[in-house]
Coordinates of C-alpha atoms in Angstrom, one line a residue:
Chain A
M1 CA 0.0 0.0 0.0
I2 CA 2.9 2.3 0.7
G3 CA 4.2 2.4 -2.9
F4 CA 0.8 3.1 -4.5
P5 CA 0.2 6.7 -3.5
L6 CA 3.8 7.5 -4.3
M7 CA 3.4 6.3 -7.9
Q8 CA 0.4 8.6 -8.2
V9 CA 2.4 11.6 -7.2
V10 CA 5.1 10.8 -9.7
H11 CA 2.4 10.6 -12.3
R12 CA 1.0 14.0 -11.5
L13 CA 4.4 15.7 -11.6
S14 CA 5.1 14.4 -15.1
L15 CA 2.6 16.8 -16.5
Y16 CA 4.8 19.7 -15.7
A17 CA 7.8 20.9 -17.7
C18 CA 10.2 19.7 -15.0
P19 CA 10.0 17.7 -11.9
V20 CA 10.2 19.6 -8.6
S21 CA 13.1 17.4 -7.4
A22 CA 15.4 18.9 -10.1
G23 CA 15.8 22.1 -8.2
F24 CA 14.3 25.4 -9.3
P25 CA 10.9 24.9 -11.0
S26 CA 10.7 26.1 -14.6
P27 CA 9.5 29.7 -14.8
A28 CA 7.2 28.6 -17.6
D29 CA 5.2 26.2 -15.4
D30 CA 2.8 28.9 -14.4
Y31 CA 2.1 29.6 -18.0
L32 CA 1.3 26.1 -19.2
E33 CA -1.9 26.4 -21.2
G34 CA -2.2 23.0 -22.9
R35 CA -1.4 22.2 -26.5
L36 CA -3.3 23.8 -29.4
D37 CA -6.2 21.5 -30.4
L38 CA -7.2 21.4 -34.1
N39 CA -10.4 19.7 -33.2
Q40 CA -11.4 22.6 -31.0
Y41 CA -10.3 25.1 -33.7
L42 CA -12.1 23.5 -36.6
I43 CA -15.1 21.8 -35.1
K44 CA -17.7 24.0 -33.5
H45 CA -20.5 21.4 -33.3
P46 CA -18.9 18.0 -32.6
T47 CA -22.2 16.0 -32.7
A48 CA -23.2 17.5 -36.0
T49 CA -19.8 17.4 -37.7
F50 CA -18.8 14.7 -40.2
F51 CA -15.8 14.1 -42.5
V52 CA -16.3 13.1 -46.1
R53 CA -13.9 12.4 -49.0
V54 CA -14.1 14.2 -52.3
T55 CA -14.0 12.5 -55.7
G56 CA -14.0 14.6 -58.9
D57 CA -12.7 18.0 -59.9
S58 CA -15.8 20.2 -60.3
M59 CA -14.9 22.2 -57.2
I60 CA -11.3 22.8 -58.1
G61 CA -11.8 26.6 -58.2
A62 CA -12.7 26.5 -54.5
G63 CA -9.5 24.7 -53.7
I64 CA -11.3 21.3 -53.4
H65 CA -9.4 18.5 -55.1
T66 CA -10.2 14.9 -55.6
G67 CA -9.1 12.9 -52.6
D68 CA -9.4 15.8 -50.2
I69 CA -11.2 15.5 -46.9
L70 CA -14.0 18.0 -46.1
I71 CA -15.2 19.0 -42.7
V72 CA -19.0 19.2 -42.9
D73 CA -21.1 20.9 -40.2
R74 CA -24.7 19.9 -40.4
A75 CA -25.8 22.4 -37.7
L76 CA -25.0 25.4 -39.8
E77 CA -27.6 27.1 -42.0
A78 CA -26.9 26.8 -45.7
R79 CA -26.9 30.3 -47.2
D80 CA -26.3 31.7 -50.6
G81 CA -22.6 31.4 -51.5
K82 CA -21.8 28.6 -49.1
V83 CA -20.1 25.4 -50.2
I84 CA -22.5 22.6 -49.3
I85 CA -23.1 18.9 -49.4
A86 CA -26.4 18.2 -51.0
V87 CA -28.3 15.0 -51.7
V88 CA -29.6 15.1 -55.3
N89 CA -31.4 12.0 -56.6
G90 CA -29.9 9.9 -53.9
E91 CA -26.3 11.0 -54.4
L92 CA -24.0 13.1 -52.1
L93 CA -22.6 16.1 -54.0
V94 CA -20.4 19.0 -53.1
K95 CA -21.4 22.2 -54.8
R96 CA -21.7 26.0 -54.1
L97 CA -25.2 27.0 -53.2
R98 CA -26.7 29.9 -55.1
I99 CA -30.1 31.4 -54.2
E100 CA -31.4 34.1 -56.5
K101 CA -34.9 35.4 -56.0
K102 CA -36.9 32.2 -56.2
K103 CA -34.4 30.1 -58.1
V104 CA -32.0 27.8 -56.3
Y105 CA -29.1 26.3 -58.1
L106 CA -25.9 24.4 -57.4
A107 CA -22.9 25.8 -59.0
S108 CA -19.5 24.2 -59.7
E109 CA -16.1 25.9 -59.5
N110 CA -14.9 24.6 -62.8
S111 CA -16.1 25.9 -66.2
D112 CA -16.4 22.3 -67.5
Y113 CA -19.5 21.7 -65.3
P114 CA -22.7 23.7 -65.9
P115 CA -24.8 24.8 -62.8
L116 CA -27.7 22.6 -61.8
V117 CA -31.0 24.3 -61.3
I118 CA -33.0 22.6 -58.6
T119 CA -36.6 21.9 -59.6
D120 CA -39.5 20.5 -57.8
L121 CA -39.1 17.3 -59.8
M122 CA -35.8 16.6 -58.2
D123 CA -35.2 14.7 -55.0
F124 CA -33.2 17.3 -53.3
E125 CA -32.0 17.6 -49.6
M126 CA -29.5 19.9 -47.9
W127 CA -27.0 17.6 -46.1
G128 CA -24.5 20.0 -44.5
V129 CA -22.3 23.0 -44.9
V130 CA -18.6 22.6 -45.7
T131 CA -16.4 24.5 -43.3
T132 CA -12.9 23.4 -44.1
V133 CA -10.9 21.5 -46.8
I134 CA -8.1 19.2 -45.7
H135 CA -5.7 19.2 -48.6
P136 CA -2.3 17.6 -48.3
L137 CA 0.5 19.4 -50.2
Chain B
M1 CA -46.9 19.6 -14.1
N2 CA -43.7 18.3 -15.5
S3 CA -43.6 15.9 -18.4
I4 CA -41.6 13.1 -19.8
A5 CA -40.6 13.0 -23.5
L6 CA -39.6 9.6 -25.0
V7 CA -37.4 10.0 -28.1
D8 CA -37.1 6.9 -30.2
C9 CA -35.0 6.6 -33.4
N10 CA -37.0 5.2 -36.3
N11 CA -35.7 1.9 -37.5
F12 CA -32.4 3.0 -36.0
Y13 CA -29.9 0.6 -37.8
V14 CA -31.6 1.2 -41.1
S15 CA -31.6 4.9 -40.6
C16 CA -27.9 4.8 -39.8
E17 CA -27.2 3.1 -43.1
R18 CA -29.3 5.6 -45.0
A19 CA -27.7 8.6 -43.4
F20 CA -24.6 8.0 -45.5
Q21 CA -26.2 6.1 -48.4
P22 CA -29.1 8.3 -49.3
W23 CA -29.9 6.2 -52.5
L24 CA -31.2 3.6 -50.1
Q25 CA -34.1 5.9 -49.1
G26 CA -37.4 4.2 -50.0
K27 CA -35.8 0.9 -50.8
P28 CA -36.6 -2.3 -48.9
M29 CA -33.6 -3.2 -46.7
V30 CA -32.7 -5.3 -43.6
V31 CA -29.8 -5.4 -41.2
L32 CA -28.6 -8.7 -39.9
S33 CA -27.5 -9.8 -36.4
N34 CA -23.9 -10.6 -35.6
N35 CA -22.6 -13.4 -37.9
D36 CA -25.4 -12.5 -40.4
G37 CA -27.7 -14.9 -38.6
C38 CA -31.1 -13.2 -38.6
V39 CA -32.9 -9.9 -39.3
V40 CA -32.6 -7.4 -36.5
A41 CA -33.8 -4.2 -38.3
R42 CA -36.1 -3.6 -41.2
S43 CA -37.0 -0.6 -43.3
P44 CA -40.7 0.2 -43.6
E45 CA -40.6 -1.2 -47.1
A46 CA -39.2 -4.5 -45.8
K47 CA -41.9 -4.6 -43.1
A48 CA -44.5 -4.1 -45.8
L49 CA -43.2 -7.1 -47.6
G50 CA -44.0 -9.1 -44.5
I51 CA -40.4 -9.8 -43.3
A52 CA -40.6 -10.4 -39.5
M53 CA -38.1 -9.4 -36.9
G54 CA -35.7 -12.3 -36.1
T55 CA -36.2 -14.2 -39.3
P56 CA -33.1 -16.2 -40.2
L57 CA -31.4 -15.0 -43.4
F58 CA -31.8 -18.4 -45.2
R59 CA -35.6 -18.2 -44.9
I60 CA -35.8 -15.0 -46.9
R61 CA -33.3 -15.6 -49.6
D62 CA -36.0 -15.9 -52.3
Q63 CA -37.7 -12.7 -51.2
I64 CA -34.4 -10.9 -51.3
T65 CA -33.8 -11.8 -54.9
Q66 CA -37.4 -11.3 -55.9
H67 CA -37.9 -7.8 -54.3
N68 CA -34.3 -6.7 -54.6
I69 CA -34.0 -6.2 -50.8
H70 CA -30.7 -4.6 -49.7
V71 CA -29.1 -6.7 -47.0
F72 CA -26.5 -5.4 -44.5
S73 CA -24.4 -7.0 -41.8
S74 CA -24.6 -5.0 -38.6
N75 CA -22.1 -2.2 -38.4
Y76 CA -21.9 -1.4 -34.7
S77 CA -19.1 1.1 -35.1
L78 CA -21.4 3.2 -37.1
Y79 CA -24.5 2.6 -35.0
G80 CA -22.6 3.3 -31.8
D81 CA -21.2 6.6 -33.0
L82 CA -24.5 7.9 -34.3
S83 CA -26.3 6.8 -31.1
Q84 CA -23.8 8.9 -29.1
R85 CA -24.4 11.8 -31.4
V86 CA -28.2 11.6 -31.0
M87 CA -27.9 11.3 -27.2
A88 CA -25.5 14.3 -27.1
S89 CA -27.8 16.4 -29.3
L90 CA -30.7 15.7 -26.9
Q91 CA -28.8 17.4 -24.1
Q92 CA -29.5 20.7 -25.8
F93 CA -33.3 20.2 -25.2
S94 CA -33.2 19.2 -21.6
P95 CA -30.6 18.9 -18.8
M96 CA -32.4 15.7 -17.8
V97 CA -31.7 12.9 -20.2
E98 CA -31.9 9.2 -19.4
I99 CA -30.3 7.1 -22.1
Y100 CA -32.6 4.1 -22.1
S101 CA -31.1 2.1 -25.0
I102 CA -29.0 2.5 -28.1
D103 CA -31.9 4.2 -29.8
E104 CA -34.2 5.5 -27.0
A105 CA -34.0 8.2 -24.4
F106 CA -36.3 9.8 -21.8
L107 CA -36.1 13.6 -21.3
G108 CA -37.5 15.6 -18.5
L109 CA -39.5 18.6 -19.7
T110 CA -40.9 21.5 -17.7
S111 CA -44.5 22.6 -17.8
N112 CA -43.9 26.0 -19.5
Q113 CA -42.9 24.5 -22.8
H114 CA -45.3 24.0 -25.7
H115 CA -44.7 20.3 -25.8
S116 CA -45.9 19.5 -29.3
E117 CA -43.8 22.2 -30.9
Y118 CA -40.9 21.3 -28.7
G119 CA -41.2 17.7 -29.9
Q120 CA -41.2 18.9 -33.5
L121 CA -38.1 21.0 -32.9
M122 CA -36.2 18.0 -31.5
R123 CA -37.2 16.0 -34.5
R124 CA -36.1 18.6 -37.0
V125 CA -32.8 19.3 -35.2
I126 CA -31.8 15.6 -34.8
K127 CA -32.7 14.9 -38.4
Q128 CA -30.8 17.8 -39.8
Q129 CA -27.8 17.6 -37.5
V130 CA -27.2 13.9 -37.1
G131 CA -29.3 12.6 -40.0
I132 CA -31.5 10.3 -38.0
P133 CA -35.3 10.5 -38.0
V134 CA -36.9 10.2 -34.6
S135 CA -40.3 10.0 -33.1
V136 CA -41.3 11.7 -29.9
G137 CA -44.0 10.7 -27.4
I138 CA -44.7 13.2 -24.5
A139 CA -46.8 12.5 -21.4
P140 CA -46.9 13.0 -17.7
T141 CA -45.2 9.6 -16.9
K142 CA -42.8 7.2 -18.6
V143 CA -45.4 4.5 -19.2
L144 CA -47.8 7.0 -20.8
A145 CA -44.9 8.4 -22.9
K146 CA -44.4 4.8 -24.2
V147 CA -48.2 4.8 -25.0
A148 CA -47.8 8.1 -26.7
M149 CA -44.9 6.8 -28.7
E150 CA -47.1 4.0 -30.2
V151 CA -49.3 6.7 -31.7
A152 CA -46.4 9.0 -32.6
K153 CA -44.7 6.3 -34.7
R154 CA -47.8 5.8 -36.8
S155 CA -48.6 9.5 -37.2
E156 CA -47.5 11.7 -40.0
S157 CA -46.0 14.3 -37.7
G158 CA -44.0 11.8 -35.6
V159 CA -44.9 13.6 -32.4
F160 CA -47.7 12.8 -30.0
C161 CA -48.6 14.4 -26.7
L162 CA -50.8 13.2 -23.9
A163 CA -51.6 16.0 -21.4
C164 CA -53.0 13.7 -18.7
G165 CA -54.0 10.1 -17.9
E166 CA -57.5 10.4 -19.2
D167 CA -56.3 11.5 -22.6
A168 CA -54.7 8.1 -23.1
E169 CA -57.9 6.1 -22.6
P170 CA -59.1 5.9 -26.2
I171 CA -55.6 4.5 -27.1
L172 CA -55.5 2.1 -24.1
R173 CA -58.9 0.7 -25.1
T174 CA -57.5 -0.6 -28.4
M175 CA -54.1 -1.5 -27.0
P176 CA -53.6 -5.2 -26.4
I177 CA -52.1 -5.8 -22.9
G178 CA -49.1 -7.5 -24.4
A179 CA -48.1 -4.3 -26.2
M180 CA -47.6 -2.6 -22.9
W181 CA -44.2 -1.7 -21.6
G182 CA -43.2 -4.4 -19.0
I183 CA -45.8 -6.9 -19.9
G184 CA -44.2 -9.9 -21.5
Q185 CA -45.6 -13.2 -23.0
R186 CA -46.2 -14.9 -19.7
L187 CA -48.0 -12.0 -18.0
T188 CA -50.1 -11.5 -21.2
E189 CA -51.3 -15.1 -20.9
W190 CA -51.9 -14.8 -17.2
F191 CA -54.0 -11.6 -17.5
T192 CA -55.8 -12.8 -20.6
A193 CA -56.9 -15.9 -18.8
R194 CA -58.5 -13.6 -16.2
G195 CA -60.3 -11.5 -18.8
I196 CA -57.9 -8.6 -18.9
T197 CA -56.9 -8.2 -22.5
T198 CA -56.5 -4.5 -23.1
A199 CA -54.3 -1.9 -21.5
L200 CA -57.4 0.0 -20.4
Q201 CA -58.7 -3.1 -18.5
F202 CA -55.3 -3.4 -16.9
K203 CA -55.5 0.3 -15.8
Y204 CA -58.8 -0.4 -14.0
A205 CA -58.0 -4.0 -12.9
D206 CA -58.3 -5.0 -9.2
S207 CA -55.3 -3.6 -7.4
G208 CA -54.9 -6.7 -5.3
L209 CA -54.9 -8.9 -8.4
V210 CA -52.1 -6.9 -10.0
H211 CA -50.2 -6.8 -6.8
R212 CA -50.5 -10.5 -6.3
K213 CA -49.0 -11.3 -9.7
M214 CA -46.6 -8.5 -10.3
G215 CA -45.9 -7.0 -6.9
V216 CA -44.8 -3.4 -6.6
V217 CA -43.7 -3.3 -10.2
G218 CA -47.3 -3.9 -11.4
Q219 CA -48.6 -1.3 -9.0
R220 CA -46.2 1.3 -10.4
L221 CA -47.2 0.4 -13.9
R222 CA -50.8 0.9 -13.1
M223 CA -50.2 4.2 -11.3
E224 CA -48.2 5.5 -14.2
L225 CA -51.1 4.7 -16.5
H226 CA -53.3 6.9 -14.2
G227 CA -50.8 9.7 -14.8
I228 CA -49.0 9.4 -11.4
P229 CA -45.2 9.3 -11.9
C230 CA -43.6 6.4 -10.1
L231 CA -40.6 5.7 -12.3
P232 CA -38.2 8.6 -12.0
L233 CA -35.6 9.5 -14.7
E234 CA -32.4 7.6 -14.1
L235 CA -29.8 10.3 -14.9
I236 CA -26.8 8.4 -13.7
P237 CA -26.1 5.3 -15.7
K238 CA -26.3 2.1 -13.6
T239 CA -22.9 0.5 -13.0
K240 CA -22.7 -2.8 -14.7
H241 CA -22.6 -5.9 -12.6
E242 CA -21.5 -8.2 -15.3
T243 CA -19.8 -7.9 -18.6
G244 CA -19.2 -10.5 -21.2
V245 CA -18.2 -11.4 -24.8
S246 CA -19.5 -14.3 -26.8
R247 CA -19.7 -15.3 -30.4
S248 CA -21.1 -18.1 -32.6
F249 CA -18.6 -19.6 -34.9
A250 CA -19.2 -19.6 -38.7
E251 CA -17.4 -23.0 -38.8
P252 CA -17.6 -25.1 -35.7
I253 CA -14.4 -25.5 -33.6
T254 CA -13.2 -29.0 -32.8
T255 CA -9.8 -28.7 -31.2
L256 CA -8.6 -27.4 -27.9
T257 CA -6.0 -25.1 -29.4
D258 CA -8.6 -23.4 -31.6
L259 CA -11.0 -23.0 -28.8
Q260 CA -8.3 -21.5 -26.6
T261 CA -7.4 -19.1 -29.4
A262 CA -11.0 -18.0 -29.9
M263 CA -11.4 -17.7 -26.1
A264 CA -8.3 -15.5 -25.9
V265 CA -9.9 -13.0 -28.3
F266 CA -13.1 -12.9 -26.2
V267 CA -11.1 -12.5 -23.0
S268 CA -9.0 -9.7 -24.5
R269 CA -12.2 -7.9 -25.6
A270 CA -13.9 -8.4 -22.2
A271 CA -10.8 -7.1 -20.4
E272 CA -10.8 -4.1 -22.7
K273 CA -14.4 -3.4 -21.8
L274 CA -13.6 -3.7 -18.1
R275 CA -10.8 -1.1 -18.4
R276 CA -13.0 1.2 -20.4
Q277 CA -15.6 1.0 -17.6
G278 CA -12.9 1.5 -15.0
Q279 CA -13.7 -1.9 -13.4
L280 CA -12.0 -5.0 -12.1
A281 CA -13.4 -8.5 -12.2
S282 CA -13.2 -10.9 -9.3
V283 CA -15.0 -13.8 -11.0
M284 CA -14.5 -15.2 -14.5
A285 CA -16.7 -17.8 -16.2
V286 CA -15.9 -19.4 -19.6
F287 CA -18.2 -21.5 -21.6
A288 CA -18.4 -23.3 -24.9
R289 CA -21.3 -25.3 -26.4
T290 CA -22.4 -27.2 -29.4
S291 CA -25.3 -26.2 -31.5
H292 CA -28.8 -26.5 -29.9
F293 CA -30.0 -28.3 -33.0
V294 CA -27.7 -31.4 -32.9
E295 CA -28.9 -34.7 -31.6
S296 CA -27.2 -34.4 -28.2
P297 CA -26.3 -30.8 -27.4
M298 CA -23.5 -30.4 -24.9
A299 CA -22.0 -27.5 -23.1
I300 CA -18.8 -27.0 -21.0
F301 CA -18.7 -24.3 -18.4
H302 CA -16.5 -23.3 -15.5
T303 CA -16.4 -20.4 -13.1
V304 CA -13.3 -19.3 -11.3
A305 CA -12.8 -16.8 -8.5
L306 CA -9.7 -14.8 -9.4
P307 CA -7.1 -14.5 -6.6
A308 CA -7.3 -10.8 -6.8
P309 CA -9.7 -8.6 -8.8
T310 CA -8.1 -7.6 -12.1
N311 CA -8.6 -6.4 -15.6
Y312 CA -5.1 -7.3 -16.7
T313 CA -5.3 -9.2 -19.9
P314 CA -2.3 -11.6 -19.4
V315 CA -3.6 -12.8 -16.1
L316 CA -7.1 -13.4 -17.5
L317 CA -5.7 -15.2 -20.5
K318 CA -3.7 -17.5 -18.3
W319 CA -6.8 -18.5 -16.4
S320 CA -9.0 -18.9 -19.4
G321 CA -6.4 -21.1 -21.2
A322 CA -6.0 -23.2 -18.1
I323 CA -9.7 -23.7 -17.5
L324 CA -10.3 -24.8 -21.1
Q325 CA -7.4 -27.3 -20.7
V326 CA -9.3 -28.9 -17.9
I327 CA -12.9 -28.8 -19.1
F328 CA -12.4 -29.3 -22.8
R329 CA -14.1 -32.5 -24.2
P330 CA -12.8 -33.7 -27.6
G331 CA -15.1 -35.1 -30.2
Y332 CA -17.7 -32.3 -30.2
L333 CA -18.4 -29.5 -32.7
Y334 CA -18.3 -26.3 -30.7
K335 CA -20.6 -23.7 -32.2
K336 CA -20.5 -20.9 -29.6
A337 CA -18.2 -19.8 -26.8
G338 CA -17.7 -16.9 -24.5
V339 CA -16.6 -15.4 -21.3
V340 CA -18.5 -13.6 -18.6
M341 CA -16.8 -11.3 -16.0
S342 CA -18.6 -10.7 -12.8
G343 CA -18.1 -9.5 -9.2
L344 CA -17.1 -6.2 -10.7
Q345 CA -15.7 -3.4 -8.6
P346 CA -14.4 0.0 -9.5
M347 CA -10.7 0.3 -10.1
S348 CA -10.4 3.1 -7.7
H349 CA -11.4 0.7 -4.9
R350 CA -8.6 -1.7 -5.6
Q351 CA -7.2 -3.2 -2.4
G352 CA -3.6 -4.1 -2.1
D353 CA -3.0 -7.7 -0.8
L354 CA -0.9 -8.8 2.0
F355 CA 2.2 -9.0 -0.1
D356 CA 2.3 -5.5 -1.4
Q357 CA 2.2 -5.5 -5.2
S358 CA 1.2 -1.9 -5.9
L359 CA 4.3 -1.3 -8.0
S360 CA 3.6 -4.2 -10.3
L361 CA -0.1 -3.3 -10.4
E362 CA 0.8 0.2 -11.5
R363 CA 3.1 -1.3 -14.2
E364 CA 0.2 -3.6 -15.4
K365 CA -2.0 -0.6 -15.6
Q366 CA 0.5 1.4 -17.6
L367 CA 1.0 -1.5 -20.1
M368 CA -2.8 -1.9 -20.6
D369 CA -3.2 1.9 -21.0
V370 CA -0.6 1.8 -23.8
V371 CA -2.3 -1.2 -25.5
D372 CA -5.7 0.5 -25.3
Q373 CA -4.4 3.8 -26.6
L374 CA -2.7 2.2 -29.5
N375 CA -5.7 0.2 -30.4
G376 CA -7.9 3.2 -30.0
R377 CA -5.8 5.3 -32.3
F378 CA -4.8 2.8 -35.0
G379 CA -7.8 0.4 -34.9
R380 CA -8.7 -2.7 -33.0
D381 CA -6.1 -5.4 -32.7
T382 CA -3.2 -3.1 -33.8
I383 CA -1.5 -4.8 -30.9
N384 CA -2.8 -7.9 -29.2
F385 CA -1.6 -11.0 -27.4
G386 CA 0.2 -13.7 -29.5
I387 CA -2.3 -16.4 -28.8
T388 CA -5.2 -14.5 -30.3
R389 CA -3.5 -14.5 -33.7
K390 CA -3.2 -18.3 -34.3
R391 CA -6.4 -18.8 -36.1
Q392 CA -8.7 -16.3 -37.7
D393 CA -11.3 -17.9 -39.8
W394 CA -13.9 -18.4 -37.1
R395 CA -14.2 -14.6 -36.7
T396 CA -17.4 -12.7 -37.0
R397 CA -19.0 -13.2 -40.4
C398 CA -20.1 -9.9 -41.7
T399 CA -19.6 -9.9 -45.4
R400 CA -22.2 -7.3 -46.1
R401 CA -21.1 -4.6 -43.6
S402 CA -21.2 -1.1 -44.9
P403 CA -18.1 1.2 -44.4
R404 CA -17.5 2.6 -40.9
F405 CA -18.3 6.0 -42.2
T406 CA -17.7 8.0 -39.0
T407 CA -14.9 6.1 -37.2
C408 CA -12.4 5.1 -39.8
W409 CA -10.3 7.4 -42.0
D410 CA -10.2 4.8 -44.8
E411 CA -13.9 4.4 -45.0
L412 CA -15.3 8.0 -45.0
P413 CA -18.3 8.6 -47.1
T414 CA -17.5 10.0 -50.6
V415 CA -19.1 13.1 -52.0
K416 CA -19.0 13.7 -55.7
A417 CA -17.6 16.8 -57.3
G418 CA -18.6 16.2 -60.9
T419 CA -21.5 15.6 -63.3
F420 CA -24.9 14.6 -62.1
E421 CA -26.1 11.1 -62.6
V422 CA -29.8 11.0 -63.3
T423 CA -30.3 7.4 -62.2
P424 CA -28.0 6.2 -59.5
Q425 CA -29.7 2.8 -59.7
S426 CA -26.7 1.1 -61.3
R427 CA -24.5 1.8 -58.3
P428 CA -23.1 -1.2 -56.5
L429 CA -24.4 -1.6 -53.0
F430 CA -21.1 -0.5 -51.5
V431 CA -17.4 -0.9 -51.9
I432 CA -15.1 -1.3 -48.9
L433 CA -12.4 1.2 -49.8
A434 CA -9.5 -0.3 -48.0
P435 CA -9.2 -4.0 -47.2
D436 CA -9.2 -4.7 -43.5
Q437 CA -5.8 -5.3 -42.0
R438 CA -7.0 -8.8 -41.1
G439 CA -8.4 -9.3 -44.6
M440 CA -11.7 -10.0 -42.9
F441 CA -14.1 -8.1 -45.1
S442 CA -14.0 -8.9 -48.7
G443 CA -16.6 -6.3 -49.7
A444 CA -18.9 -9.1 -51.1
P445 CA -21.4 -8.2 -53.7
P446 CA -25.0 -7.7 -52.6
L447 CA -27.1 -10.7 -52.3
G448 CA -29.1 -11.6 -55.3
S449 CA -26.8 -9.9 -57.8

């Protein structure tokens, strides 16, 4: 039983920049703030955030390449100009949302692909808003 | 007066599959149990085709081909993750959330809320943010919330409110007693024999009669039907008293070595569970049995009290191997095996024994922490114990499992940046993007193709 609490103390100290037994404590110890956390920075709504992988080049003008990972926040409101994930006829697509007067269309960022006007006949659903592209260099 | 909202995910496993495979919307589909044994979830379209819950896969092969039913192995990584997201989202609607099962939760609501609208809001938010459709039943008590749920599920709006006990009576009148929460097969027969066939009759049944048969549990059920709350929300999850892992084998096991290997995997998993729950086991039971359907079914079983409570995999492996050595009987086809850990206690209460081992206990803990962290980061079985690697082919059969869309970098959903397909019908059911490290999943083509 004697050794057990001792081990716990050693554990706790290891969090600091230097152990007390080494002499003077590091002057930085009072300023330790924890590492920067990308999750915290990039994800505002953890329960509503999903990652998806891109295939195709129609969004290349927005810096979205094939093979990239997108961070999608489903809690954000899809507004005009946002890059969104939409379900069109049962398929997940990444497009830029355009809302003009009463017309809604999905634009590409590549002149090879014409915009798609959403009509009542289409099976259309807003899936989420893209907040970030993860693109390895 | 305060109210209880019951939130239930609609056809949960099916909805999870559809959240990332929207082309499955409106298609008949089923999800199979572990080992692809029988149907555990059905889409409304599959229900309409008359496929019953629990039907073995082999019984519906013809229907699958005929109606082009999509068949999935269960994907618990996906269901578990989406369940956690639904439950976390519910916290924004009430500080009082009782997680009742993987797809159900009770919420405490205060009286100043417009309940129907609030229910609608929950539905909208969960659908948009997590992608899972839910139904909401709201009533003064848990039992009445269950009753409200029966109506909500069948309604267009997906939300149903009962303001008080009397409001429920028209529903209870047509509700068979067996459909009530907490009334199983046996009780149904018992009450039916005494002329009590509907929930309404149960509500007004003789209190002494109910008490005699069901004790205080029955009394509470009856009170709750009257609108008097007797079952409070359980906001702190119950600590588990037992934890276990068992599997059926696709191919029966016949030798001691193979059984020990299989058992080693189950024990490793169970130990992992214990550590995740912060618990130690003081009793371990291992068992193996033949199929129930052979001429002379046989089971071997042994329980051992561990010298000191532990969740340290090597110690548990040593015991399970030794037990099997003793109880194994050759000449049988073992179809199922497993391990159950009991006598659980929190790790924080660990007692040292007479010969102080705290230093080695701490080392054991550090080793297990490292193992769990590596497996957590790089996927299950990144590192494991040698014995578990000997034989692999009895492992879970799940050839039709969809990708682990939310828990595995190699299996993320793909979104298309390109031309629009007008008819996505020709799409394959799914493709596993990266073969599993263990080569377990071959990404088999859909049934009936």
